[in-house]
mmCIF file of N, CA, C and O in Angstrom:
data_model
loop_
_atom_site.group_PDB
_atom_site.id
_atom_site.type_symbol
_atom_site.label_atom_id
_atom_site.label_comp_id
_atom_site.label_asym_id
_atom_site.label_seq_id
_atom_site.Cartn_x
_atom_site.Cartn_y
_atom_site.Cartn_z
ATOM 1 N N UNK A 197 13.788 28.712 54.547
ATOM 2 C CA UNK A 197 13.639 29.758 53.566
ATOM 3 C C UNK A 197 13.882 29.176 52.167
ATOM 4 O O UNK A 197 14.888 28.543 51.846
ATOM 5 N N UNK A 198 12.813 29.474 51.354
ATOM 6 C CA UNK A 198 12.908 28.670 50.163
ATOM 7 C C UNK A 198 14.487 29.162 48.947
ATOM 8 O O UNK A 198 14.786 28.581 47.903
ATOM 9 N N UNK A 199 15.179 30.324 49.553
ATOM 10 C CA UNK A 199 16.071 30.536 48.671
ATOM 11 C C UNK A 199 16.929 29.700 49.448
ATOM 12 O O UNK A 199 17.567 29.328 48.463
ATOM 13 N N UNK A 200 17.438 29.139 50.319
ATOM 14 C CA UNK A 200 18.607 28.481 50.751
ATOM 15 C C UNK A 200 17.981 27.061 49.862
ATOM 16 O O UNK A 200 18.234 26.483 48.805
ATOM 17 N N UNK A 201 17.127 26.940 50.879
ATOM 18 C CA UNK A 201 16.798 25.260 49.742
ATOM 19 C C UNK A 201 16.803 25.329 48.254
ATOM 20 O O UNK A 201 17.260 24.382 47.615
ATOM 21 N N UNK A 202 16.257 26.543 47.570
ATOM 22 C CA UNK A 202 17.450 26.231 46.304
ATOM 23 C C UNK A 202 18.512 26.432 45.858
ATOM 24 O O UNK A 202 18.787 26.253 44.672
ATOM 25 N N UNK A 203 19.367 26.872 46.792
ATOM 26 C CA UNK A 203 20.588 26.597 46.718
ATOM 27 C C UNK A 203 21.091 25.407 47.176
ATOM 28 O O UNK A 203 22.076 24.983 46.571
ATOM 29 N N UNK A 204 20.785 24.941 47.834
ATOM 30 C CA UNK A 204 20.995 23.317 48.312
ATOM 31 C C UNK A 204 20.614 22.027 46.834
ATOM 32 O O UNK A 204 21.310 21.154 46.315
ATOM 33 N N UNK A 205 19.328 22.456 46.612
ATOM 34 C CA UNK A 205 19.013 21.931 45.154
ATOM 35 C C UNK A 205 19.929 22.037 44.127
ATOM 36 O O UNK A 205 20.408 21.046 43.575
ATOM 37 N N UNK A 206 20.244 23.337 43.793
ATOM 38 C CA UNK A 206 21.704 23.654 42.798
ATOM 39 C C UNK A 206 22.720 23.229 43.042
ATOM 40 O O UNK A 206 23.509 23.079 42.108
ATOM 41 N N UNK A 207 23.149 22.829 44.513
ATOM 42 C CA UNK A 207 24.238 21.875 44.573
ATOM 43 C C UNK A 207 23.835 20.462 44.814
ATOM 44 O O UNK A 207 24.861 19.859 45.125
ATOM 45 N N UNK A 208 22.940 19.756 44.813
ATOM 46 C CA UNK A 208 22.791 18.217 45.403
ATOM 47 C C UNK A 208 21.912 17.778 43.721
ATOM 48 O O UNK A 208 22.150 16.762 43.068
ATOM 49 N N UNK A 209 21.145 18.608 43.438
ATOM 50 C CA UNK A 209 20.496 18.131 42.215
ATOM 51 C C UNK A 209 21.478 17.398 40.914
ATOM 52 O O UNK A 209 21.285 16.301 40.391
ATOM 53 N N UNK A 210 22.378 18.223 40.660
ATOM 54 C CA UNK A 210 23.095 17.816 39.721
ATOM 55 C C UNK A 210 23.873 16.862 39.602
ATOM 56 O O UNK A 210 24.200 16.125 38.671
ATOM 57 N N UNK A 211 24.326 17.027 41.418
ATOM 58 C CA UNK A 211 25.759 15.606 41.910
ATOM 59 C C UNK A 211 24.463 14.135 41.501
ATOM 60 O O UNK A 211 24.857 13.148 40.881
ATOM 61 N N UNK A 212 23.101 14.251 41.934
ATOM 62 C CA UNK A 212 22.680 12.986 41.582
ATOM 63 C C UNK A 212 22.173 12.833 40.382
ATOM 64 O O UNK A 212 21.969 11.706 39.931
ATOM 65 N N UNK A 213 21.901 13.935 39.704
ATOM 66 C CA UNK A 213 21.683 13.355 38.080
ATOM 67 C C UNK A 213 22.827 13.043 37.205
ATOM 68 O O UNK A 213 22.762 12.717 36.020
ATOM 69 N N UNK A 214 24.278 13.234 38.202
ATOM 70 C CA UNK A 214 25.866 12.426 37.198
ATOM 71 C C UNK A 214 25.474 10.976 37.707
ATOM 72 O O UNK A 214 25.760 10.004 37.009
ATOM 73 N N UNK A 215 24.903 10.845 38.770
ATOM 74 C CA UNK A 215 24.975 9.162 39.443
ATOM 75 C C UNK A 215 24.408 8.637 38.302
ATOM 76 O O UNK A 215 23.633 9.220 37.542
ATOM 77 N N UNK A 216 25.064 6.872 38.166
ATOM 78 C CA UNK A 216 24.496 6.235 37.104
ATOM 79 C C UNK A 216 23.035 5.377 37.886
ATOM 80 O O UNK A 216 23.003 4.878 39.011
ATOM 81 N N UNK A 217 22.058 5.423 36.976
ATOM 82 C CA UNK A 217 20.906 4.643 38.049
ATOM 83 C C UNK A 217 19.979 5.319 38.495
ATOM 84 O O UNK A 217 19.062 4.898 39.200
ATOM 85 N N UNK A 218 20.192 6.742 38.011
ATOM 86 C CA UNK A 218 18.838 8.102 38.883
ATOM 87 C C UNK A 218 18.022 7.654 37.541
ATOM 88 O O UNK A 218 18.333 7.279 36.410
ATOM 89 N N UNK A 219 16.911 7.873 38.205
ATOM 90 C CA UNK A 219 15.435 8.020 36.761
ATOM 91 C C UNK A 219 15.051 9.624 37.061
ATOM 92 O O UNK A 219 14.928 10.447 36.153
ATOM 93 N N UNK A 220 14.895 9.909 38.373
ATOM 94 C CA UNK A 220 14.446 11.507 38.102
ATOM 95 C C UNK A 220 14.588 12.018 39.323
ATOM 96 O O UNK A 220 14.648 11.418 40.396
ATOM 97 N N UNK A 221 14.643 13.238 39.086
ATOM 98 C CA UNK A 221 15.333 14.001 40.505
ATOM 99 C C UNK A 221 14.451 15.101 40.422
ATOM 100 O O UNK A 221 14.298 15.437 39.247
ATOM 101 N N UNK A 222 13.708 15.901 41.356
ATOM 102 C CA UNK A 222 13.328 16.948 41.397
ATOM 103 C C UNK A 222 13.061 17.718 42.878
ATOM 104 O O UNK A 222 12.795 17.225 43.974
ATOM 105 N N UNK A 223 13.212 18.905 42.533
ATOM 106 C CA UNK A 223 13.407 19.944 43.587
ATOM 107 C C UNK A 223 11.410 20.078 44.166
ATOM 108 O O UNK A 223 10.453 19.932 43.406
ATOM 109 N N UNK A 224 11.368 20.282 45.172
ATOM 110 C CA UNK A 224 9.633 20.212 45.469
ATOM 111 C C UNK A 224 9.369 21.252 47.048
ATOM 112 O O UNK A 224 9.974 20.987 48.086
ATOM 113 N N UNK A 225 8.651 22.088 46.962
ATOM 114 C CA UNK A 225 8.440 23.076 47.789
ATOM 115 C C UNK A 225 7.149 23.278 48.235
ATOM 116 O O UNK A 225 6.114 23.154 47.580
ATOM 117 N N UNK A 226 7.325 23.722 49.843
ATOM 118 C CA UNK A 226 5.704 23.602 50.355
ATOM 119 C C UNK A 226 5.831 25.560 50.972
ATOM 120 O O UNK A 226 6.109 25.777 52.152
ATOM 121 N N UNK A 227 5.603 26.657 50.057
ATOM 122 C CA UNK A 227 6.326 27.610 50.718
ATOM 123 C C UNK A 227 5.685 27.885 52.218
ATOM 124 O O UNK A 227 6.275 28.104 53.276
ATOM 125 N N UNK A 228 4.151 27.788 51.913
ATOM 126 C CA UNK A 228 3.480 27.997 53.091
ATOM 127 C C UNK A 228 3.796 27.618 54.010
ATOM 128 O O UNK A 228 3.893 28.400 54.955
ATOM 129 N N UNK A 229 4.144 26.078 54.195
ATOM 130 C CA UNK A 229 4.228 25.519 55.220
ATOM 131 C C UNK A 229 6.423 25.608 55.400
ATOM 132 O O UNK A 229 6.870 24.737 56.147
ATOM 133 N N UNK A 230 7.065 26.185 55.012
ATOM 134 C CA UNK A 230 8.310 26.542 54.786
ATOM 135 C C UNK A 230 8.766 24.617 54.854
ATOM 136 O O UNK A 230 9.471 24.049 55.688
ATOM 137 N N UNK A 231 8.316 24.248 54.100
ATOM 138 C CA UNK A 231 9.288 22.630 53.622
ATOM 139 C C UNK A 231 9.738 22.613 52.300
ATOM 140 O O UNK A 231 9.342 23.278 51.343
ATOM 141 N N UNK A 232 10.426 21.950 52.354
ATOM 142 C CA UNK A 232 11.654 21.949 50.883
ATOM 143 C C UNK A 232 11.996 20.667 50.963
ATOM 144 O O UNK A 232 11.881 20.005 51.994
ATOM 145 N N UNK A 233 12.525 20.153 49.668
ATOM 146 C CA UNK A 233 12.720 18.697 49.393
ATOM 147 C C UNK A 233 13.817 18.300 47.981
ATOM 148 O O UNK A 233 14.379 18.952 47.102
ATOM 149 N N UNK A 234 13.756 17.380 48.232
ATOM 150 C CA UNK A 234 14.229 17.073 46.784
ATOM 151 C C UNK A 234 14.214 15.130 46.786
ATOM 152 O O UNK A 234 14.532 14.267 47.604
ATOM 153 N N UNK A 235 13.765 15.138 45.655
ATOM 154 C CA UNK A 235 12.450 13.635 45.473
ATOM 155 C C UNK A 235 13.275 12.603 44.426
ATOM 156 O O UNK A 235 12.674 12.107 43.473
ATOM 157 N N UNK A 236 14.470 12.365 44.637
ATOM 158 C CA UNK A 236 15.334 10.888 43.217
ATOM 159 C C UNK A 236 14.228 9.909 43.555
ATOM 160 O O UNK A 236 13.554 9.577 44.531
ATOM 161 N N UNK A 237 14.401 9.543 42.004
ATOM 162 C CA UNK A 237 13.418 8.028 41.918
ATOM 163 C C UNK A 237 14.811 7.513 41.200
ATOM 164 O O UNK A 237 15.408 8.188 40.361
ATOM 165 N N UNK A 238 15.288 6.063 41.711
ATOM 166 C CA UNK A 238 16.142 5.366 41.362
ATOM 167 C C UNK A 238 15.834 3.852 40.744
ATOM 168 O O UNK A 238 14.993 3.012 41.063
ATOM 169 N N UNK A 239 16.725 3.859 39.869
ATOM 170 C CA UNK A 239 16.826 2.447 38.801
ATOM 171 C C UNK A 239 16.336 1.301 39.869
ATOM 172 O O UNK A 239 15.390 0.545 39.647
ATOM 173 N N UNK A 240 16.988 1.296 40.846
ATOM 174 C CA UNK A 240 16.978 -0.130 42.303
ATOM 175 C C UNK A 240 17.652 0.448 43.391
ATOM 176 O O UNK A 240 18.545 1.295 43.371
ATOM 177 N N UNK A 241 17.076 -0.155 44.414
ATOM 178 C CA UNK A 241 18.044 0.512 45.543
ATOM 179 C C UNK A 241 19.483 0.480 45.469
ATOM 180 O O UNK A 241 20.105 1.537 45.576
ATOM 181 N N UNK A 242 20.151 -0.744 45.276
ATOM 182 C CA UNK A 242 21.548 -0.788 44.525
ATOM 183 C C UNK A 242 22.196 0.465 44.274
ATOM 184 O O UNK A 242 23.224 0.733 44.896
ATOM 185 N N UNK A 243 21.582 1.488 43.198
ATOM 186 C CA UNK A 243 21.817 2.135 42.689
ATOM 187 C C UNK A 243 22.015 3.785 43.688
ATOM 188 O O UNK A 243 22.772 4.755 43.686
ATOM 189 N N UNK A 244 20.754 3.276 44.483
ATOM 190 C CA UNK A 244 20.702 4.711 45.386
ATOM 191 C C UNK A 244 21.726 4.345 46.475
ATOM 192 O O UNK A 244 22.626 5.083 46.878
ATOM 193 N N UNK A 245 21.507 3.339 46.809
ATOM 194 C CA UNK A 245 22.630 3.213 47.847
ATOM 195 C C UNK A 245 24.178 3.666 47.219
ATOM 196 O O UNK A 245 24.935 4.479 47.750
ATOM 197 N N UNK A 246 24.457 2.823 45.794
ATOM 198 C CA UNK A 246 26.018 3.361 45.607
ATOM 199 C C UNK A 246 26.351 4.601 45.401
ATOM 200 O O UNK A 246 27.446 5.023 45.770
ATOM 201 N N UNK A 247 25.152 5.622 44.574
ATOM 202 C CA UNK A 247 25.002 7.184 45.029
ATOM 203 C C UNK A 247 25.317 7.867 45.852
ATOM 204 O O UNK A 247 26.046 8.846 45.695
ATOM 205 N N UNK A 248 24.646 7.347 47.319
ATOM 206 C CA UNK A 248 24.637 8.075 48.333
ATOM 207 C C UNK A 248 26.461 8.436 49.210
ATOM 208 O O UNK A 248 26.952 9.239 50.003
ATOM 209 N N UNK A 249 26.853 7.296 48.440
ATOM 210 C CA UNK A 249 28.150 7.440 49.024
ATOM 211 C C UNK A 249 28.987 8.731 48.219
ATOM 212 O O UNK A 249 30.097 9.042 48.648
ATOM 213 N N UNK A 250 28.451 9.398 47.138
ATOM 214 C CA UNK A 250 28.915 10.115 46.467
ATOM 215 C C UNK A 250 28.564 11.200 46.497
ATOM 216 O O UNK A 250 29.270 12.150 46.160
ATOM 217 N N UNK A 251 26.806 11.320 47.116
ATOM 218 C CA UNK A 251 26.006 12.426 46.935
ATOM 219 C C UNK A 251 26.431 12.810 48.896
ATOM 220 O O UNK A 251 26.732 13.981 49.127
ATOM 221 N N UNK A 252 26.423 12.141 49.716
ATOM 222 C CA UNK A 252 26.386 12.312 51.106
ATOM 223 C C UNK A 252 27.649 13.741 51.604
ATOM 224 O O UNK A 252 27.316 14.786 52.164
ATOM 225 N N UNK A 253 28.515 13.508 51.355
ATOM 226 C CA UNK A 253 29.565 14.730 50.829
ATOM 227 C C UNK A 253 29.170 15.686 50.276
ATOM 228 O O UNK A 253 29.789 16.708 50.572
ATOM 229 N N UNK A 254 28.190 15.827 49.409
ATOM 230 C CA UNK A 254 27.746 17.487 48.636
ATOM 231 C C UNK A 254 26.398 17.581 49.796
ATOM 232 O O UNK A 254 26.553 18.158 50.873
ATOM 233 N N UNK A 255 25.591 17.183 49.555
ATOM 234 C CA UNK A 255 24.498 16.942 50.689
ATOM 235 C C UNK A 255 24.573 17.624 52.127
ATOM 236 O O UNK A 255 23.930 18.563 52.597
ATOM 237 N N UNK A 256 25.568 16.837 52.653
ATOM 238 C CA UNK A 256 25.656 16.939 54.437
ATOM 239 C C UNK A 256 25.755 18.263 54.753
ATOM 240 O O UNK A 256 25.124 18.734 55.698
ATOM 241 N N UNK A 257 26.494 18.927 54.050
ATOM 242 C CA UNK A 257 27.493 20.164 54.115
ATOM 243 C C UNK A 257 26.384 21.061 53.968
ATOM 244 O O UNK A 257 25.994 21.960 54.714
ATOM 245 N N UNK A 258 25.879 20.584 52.690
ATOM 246 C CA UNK A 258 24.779 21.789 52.384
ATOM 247 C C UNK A 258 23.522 21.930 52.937
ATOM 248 O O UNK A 258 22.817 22.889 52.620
ATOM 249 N N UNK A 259 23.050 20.854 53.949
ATOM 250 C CA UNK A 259 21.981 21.220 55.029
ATOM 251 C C UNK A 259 22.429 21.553 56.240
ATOM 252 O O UNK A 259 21.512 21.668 57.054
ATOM 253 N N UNK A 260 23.728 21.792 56.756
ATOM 254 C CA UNK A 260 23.965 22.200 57.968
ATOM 255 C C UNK A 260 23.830 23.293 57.781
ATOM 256 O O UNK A 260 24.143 23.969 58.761
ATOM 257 N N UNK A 261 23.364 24.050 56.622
ATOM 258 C CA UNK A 261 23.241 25.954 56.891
ATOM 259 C C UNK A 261 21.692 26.086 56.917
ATOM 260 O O UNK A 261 21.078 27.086 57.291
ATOM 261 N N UNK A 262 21.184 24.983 56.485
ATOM 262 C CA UNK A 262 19.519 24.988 56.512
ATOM 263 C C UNK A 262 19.153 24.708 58.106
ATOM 264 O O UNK A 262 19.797 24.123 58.977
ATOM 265 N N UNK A 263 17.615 25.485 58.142
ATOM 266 C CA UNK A 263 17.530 25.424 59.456
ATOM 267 C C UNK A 263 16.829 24.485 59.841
ATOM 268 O O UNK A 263 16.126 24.191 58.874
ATOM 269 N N UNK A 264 16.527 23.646 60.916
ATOM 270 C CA UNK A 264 15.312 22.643 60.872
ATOM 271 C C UNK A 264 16.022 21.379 61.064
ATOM 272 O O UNK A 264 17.252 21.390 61.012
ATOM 273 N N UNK A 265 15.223 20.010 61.335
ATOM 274 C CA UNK A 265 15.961 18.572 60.685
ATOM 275 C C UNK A 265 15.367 18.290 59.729
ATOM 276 O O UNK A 265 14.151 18.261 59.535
ATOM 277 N N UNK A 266 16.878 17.886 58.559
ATOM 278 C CA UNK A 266 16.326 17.631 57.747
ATOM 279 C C UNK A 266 16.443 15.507 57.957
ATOM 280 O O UNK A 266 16.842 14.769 58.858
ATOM 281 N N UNK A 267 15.833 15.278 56.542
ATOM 282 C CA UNK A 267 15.221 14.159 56.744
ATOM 283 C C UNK A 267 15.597 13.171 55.371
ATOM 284 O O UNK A 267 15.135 13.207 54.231
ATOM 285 N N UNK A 268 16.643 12.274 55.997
ATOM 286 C CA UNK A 268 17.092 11.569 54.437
ATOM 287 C C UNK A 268 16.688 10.068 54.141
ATOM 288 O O UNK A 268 17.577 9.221 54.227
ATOM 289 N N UNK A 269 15.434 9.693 53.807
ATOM 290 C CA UNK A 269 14.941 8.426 53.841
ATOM 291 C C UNK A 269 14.623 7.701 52.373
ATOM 292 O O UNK A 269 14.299 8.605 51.603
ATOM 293 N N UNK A 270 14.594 6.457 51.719
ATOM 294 C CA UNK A 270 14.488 5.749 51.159
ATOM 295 C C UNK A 270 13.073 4.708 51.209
ATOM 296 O O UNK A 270 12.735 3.960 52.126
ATOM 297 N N UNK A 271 12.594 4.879 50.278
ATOM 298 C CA UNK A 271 11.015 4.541 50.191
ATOM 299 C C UNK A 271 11.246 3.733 48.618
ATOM 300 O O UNK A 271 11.919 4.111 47.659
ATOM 301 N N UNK A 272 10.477 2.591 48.769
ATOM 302 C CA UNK A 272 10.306 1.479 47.408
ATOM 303 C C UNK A 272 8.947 1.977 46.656
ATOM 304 O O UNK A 272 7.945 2.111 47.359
ATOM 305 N N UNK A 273 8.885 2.183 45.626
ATOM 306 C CA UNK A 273 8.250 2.593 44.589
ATOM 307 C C UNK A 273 7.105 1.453 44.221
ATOM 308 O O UNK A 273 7.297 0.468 43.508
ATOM 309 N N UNK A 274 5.940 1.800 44.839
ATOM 310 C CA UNK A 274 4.558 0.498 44.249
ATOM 311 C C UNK A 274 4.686 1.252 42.699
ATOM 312 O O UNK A 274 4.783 2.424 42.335
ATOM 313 N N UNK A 275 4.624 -0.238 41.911
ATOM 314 C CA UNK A 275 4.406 0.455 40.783
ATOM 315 C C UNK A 275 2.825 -0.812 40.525
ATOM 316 O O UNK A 275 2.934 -1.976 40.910
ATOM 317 N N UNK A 276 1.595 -0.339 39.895
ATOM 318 C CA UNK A 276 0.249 -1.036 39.684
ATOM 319 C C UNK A 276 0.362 -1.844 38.724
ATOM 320 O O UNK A 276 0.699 -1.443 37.610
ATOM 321 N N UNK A 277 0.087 -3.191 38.994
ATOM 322 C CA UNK A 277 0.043 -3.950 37.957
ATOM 323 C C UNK A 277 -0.806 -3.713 36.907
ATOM 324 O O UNK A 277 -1.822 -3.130 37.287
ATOM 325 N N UNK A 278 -0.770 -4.002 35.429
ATOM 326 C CA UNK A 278 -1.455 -3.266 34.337
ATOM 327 C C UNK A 278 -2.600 -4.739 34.648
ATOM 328 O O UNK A 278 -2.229 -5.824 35.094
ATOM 329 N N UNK A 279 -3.518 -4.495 34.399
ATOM 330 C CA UNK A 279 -4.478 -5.431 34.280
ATOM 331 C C UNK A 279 -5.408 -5.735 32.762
ATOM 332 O O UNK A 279 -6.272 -6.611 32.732
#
C-alpha cells in the first residue's frame, strides 16, 4: 500500500541523506503494480556500505510492517564515456 511505503520513505529517506557520500536518494512508486522503492545513488560503494550500517536500524524495522519481500541490493552505476 503506497501510504505505508511512504511512511517508510519518511523514515529511511532522511537517515540516508545525513550519510556522508549519498548523491541522491529518491522515493519511486509503481501504484498499479503495488511496488515501492527507494533508489540512493552513492559517492563509491565505500560510502554505501559505511551507511548501511547506520541506515540498516531505521530500515529493518520499518519494512517488517510492509507486506511482501522486500529487496535490499547494491548495483554499480555505468556511467558513458563522453566521446
Amino acid at each position: 500500500k503506497r501510504s505505508v511505503a511512504e511512511a517508510i520513505a519518511d523514515k529511511v529517506v532522511p537517515a540516508i541523506r545525513a550519510q556522508e557520500g549519498w548523491d541522491r536518494c529518491e522515493f519511486i512508486a509503481d501504484d498499479e503494480a503495488g511496488d515501492y522503492g527507494i533508489v540512493a545513488l552513492w559517492a563509491s560503494k565505500q560510502a554505501a556500505d559505511a551507511a548501511a550500517s547506520v541506515i540498516s536500524p531505521i530500515l529493518m524495522p520499518a519494512l517488517a510492517v510492509a507486506k511482501g519481500t522486500p529487496s535490499i541490493r547494491l548495483f554499480e552505476v555505468y556511467e558513458q564515456k563522453q566521446s
